[in-house]
Structure formats: structure tokens, C-alpha cells
Amino acid sequence: MTPRPILVVEDEPKLAALLCDYLRASGYAPHAVADGHGALAAFAALAPAVVLLDLNLPGLDGLEVCRRLRRASDVPILMLTARVDEVDRLLGLEIGADDYLCKPYSPREVVARVRALLRRADGALAGGAGQRASVGGFLFDEPGLRAWWRDRALPLTPVEFRLLRALLQPPGRVLARAQLLDAIHADFRDVSDRAVDSHVKNLRRKLQAALPEHDGIVSVYGLGYRFDLPLDEPAAAVALAGAKAGTDGSA
Ligand code: CA
């Protein structure tokens, strides 16, 4: 199998070389660039499977590079940052990174995250054959981390997908922030309560775009959040397998 190309955007030459060594030893084909404009050019030429993106870069910074890549592509982006205060924004709607690591990080951890992102992206591609669940008017493609509202795709990040899935399992139940943290825990170990609120805020904004008449998420003061289905949606309609999305779901 051809090694999959990984774009490494890092302006510290020693760090870039170290990351490339680890990635190569793990069977990937790393390609390093040291600035933002180089990153955009290399992205177009290389079509990498994952992008490792340092936040502080000369010229075009990592935030802007991430924003531009995200506009053009769903490529998994792992942000490398020394700025913990930026994390909520990085994973949020505006920037759209898929995961992050704070410096100092171990190259081994970087490789583990790359592997996880690739697994997730591959799962999304194969999503048609995977498990689907419908709740009210929502349809969830679990392995692909994709969601629809009445055949309209919802542009959710993996964190938002897991939040919405948890809130609808079943709808109408109050979930404490700690429980929502558990639900998104799988890939994001250092997420705070406050970050849950900010992810819920982003999720709510996307739901409002798709369901302007009903955003569904209710804050329960002092406890957490609850999701109420529209009154005309039968809450009991929790069915497995792709009844709606065009596959016969008989896997
Ligand atoms: Ca840097």
C-alpha cells in the first residue's frame, strides 16, 4: 500500500524533522512546510490525508490557514498550539479544526491522533454501509459521524455530532455537563465544562440554521441541557438501520 501523505506545517525545523521521522516510521509519507502560504500550495499539490498545523506561523498564521483549508476541504486538521486559551475557538465553528494538541506534546501522541483522525475519515467514507439511527426527524450515521434533519445534512463537527446524539438518546432527558463531557470524551481529553457550553452554543447555531422554527436545545439552569423534539415529531420513533438515507440498511 502506498504510504498516505501527511502535510506537516511547522516553522521550527527541529520539531518538523522530529514529527516527520515519527510519521515516516509509522508508515506515512510526511511532507513539511514552514509557513502558511507554503501550506496552502503544498495542500493543493499533495492532497494530504491529514494536516498537522502549527498555530503560530510566520506570514499567514495557523488560524487563517485552517479557515481557508476548511472552506475548500473536509481534510482532518490537527492543530498544534502552545495557546490553551485558543482551544475552544480552534474546534469551534469559526475555525473548524478536528483535534488539537498543546505544546509540549510527544511525537508519539501526534502519531496516535493522526491514526485516530484517519480512522474517523475512513469511517465517514464508508458510512453508507454503517449503522444508522433515526430519532424524531433526525438521522444519524454513527460511524461516519454525520447527521441529517429531514434529509438536510447538518454540518456538525465530531464533537457537535456526539453532543446532539447524546441529547437525543432519548430526547427530553436532562443531561448534566459532566455527562455531555463523557459523551464527547472519546477524542477530546482536555475539554472543560465551559467548552461544553461553547460546543452547545455552536451546535445550537447550526440547528437554528436547519430548523429555524425549532432549535430544540433547552438549558436547564444549574443542571445542564435537554433536547425537546418538535411537538409533531413522534419521540418514540427510534429505529436502527438506514430507513431514510437511500441504503437498505440490512447490513
Ligand atoms: Ca511556530
CSV table of N, CA, C and O in Angstrom, one decimal, residues 12 58 68 100 143 204 209 214 243:
chain,number,residue,atom,x,y,z
A,12,GLU,N,9.4,25.5,13.2
A,12,GLU,CA,10.6,25.1,13.9
A,12,GLU,C,11.2,23.9,13.2
A,12,GLU,O,10.6,22.8,13.3
A,58,PRO,N,5.0,32.1,10.7
A,58,PRO,CA,5.3,33.4,10.0
A,58,PRO,C,4.3,33.7,8.8
A,58,PRO,O,3.9,32.7,8.2
A,68,ARG,N,-9.0,28.6,5.7
A,68,ARG,CA,-9.0,28.5,4.3
A,68,ARG,C,-9.1,27.1,3.8
A,68,ARG,O,-9.8,26.7,2.9
A,100,TYR,N,-6.7,18.8,18.5
A,100,TYR,CA,-5.6,19.7,18.8
A,100,TYR,C,-4.7,19.0,19.8
A,100,TYR,O,-5.1,18.1,20.5
A,143,PRO,N,-21.0,5.6,12.4
A,143,PRO,CA,-19.5,5.5,12.1
A,143,PRO,C,-19.0,6.7,11.4
A,143,PRO,O,-17.9,7.1,11.5
A,204,ARG,N,-26.2,24.7,18.6
A,204,ARG,CA,-27.5,25.3,18.6
A,204,ARG,C,-27.6,26.3,17.4
A,204,ARG,O,-28.6,26.3,16.7
A,209,ALA,N,-30.0,27.1,12.0
A,209,ALA,CA,-30.0,27.3,10.5
A,209,ALA,C,-30.8,26.2,9.8
A,209,ALA,O,-31.4,26.5,8.8
A,214,HIS,N,-37.4,25.7,15.3
A,214,HIS,CA,-37.3,24.9,16.5
A,214,HIS,C,-35.9,24.5,16.7
A,214,HIS,O,-35.4,23.6,16.0
A,243,ALA,N,-33.3,3.7,7.2
A,243,ALA,CA,-34.7,3.8,6.6
A,243,ALA,C,-34.8,4.9,5.6
A,243,ALA,O,-35.5,4.9,4.7
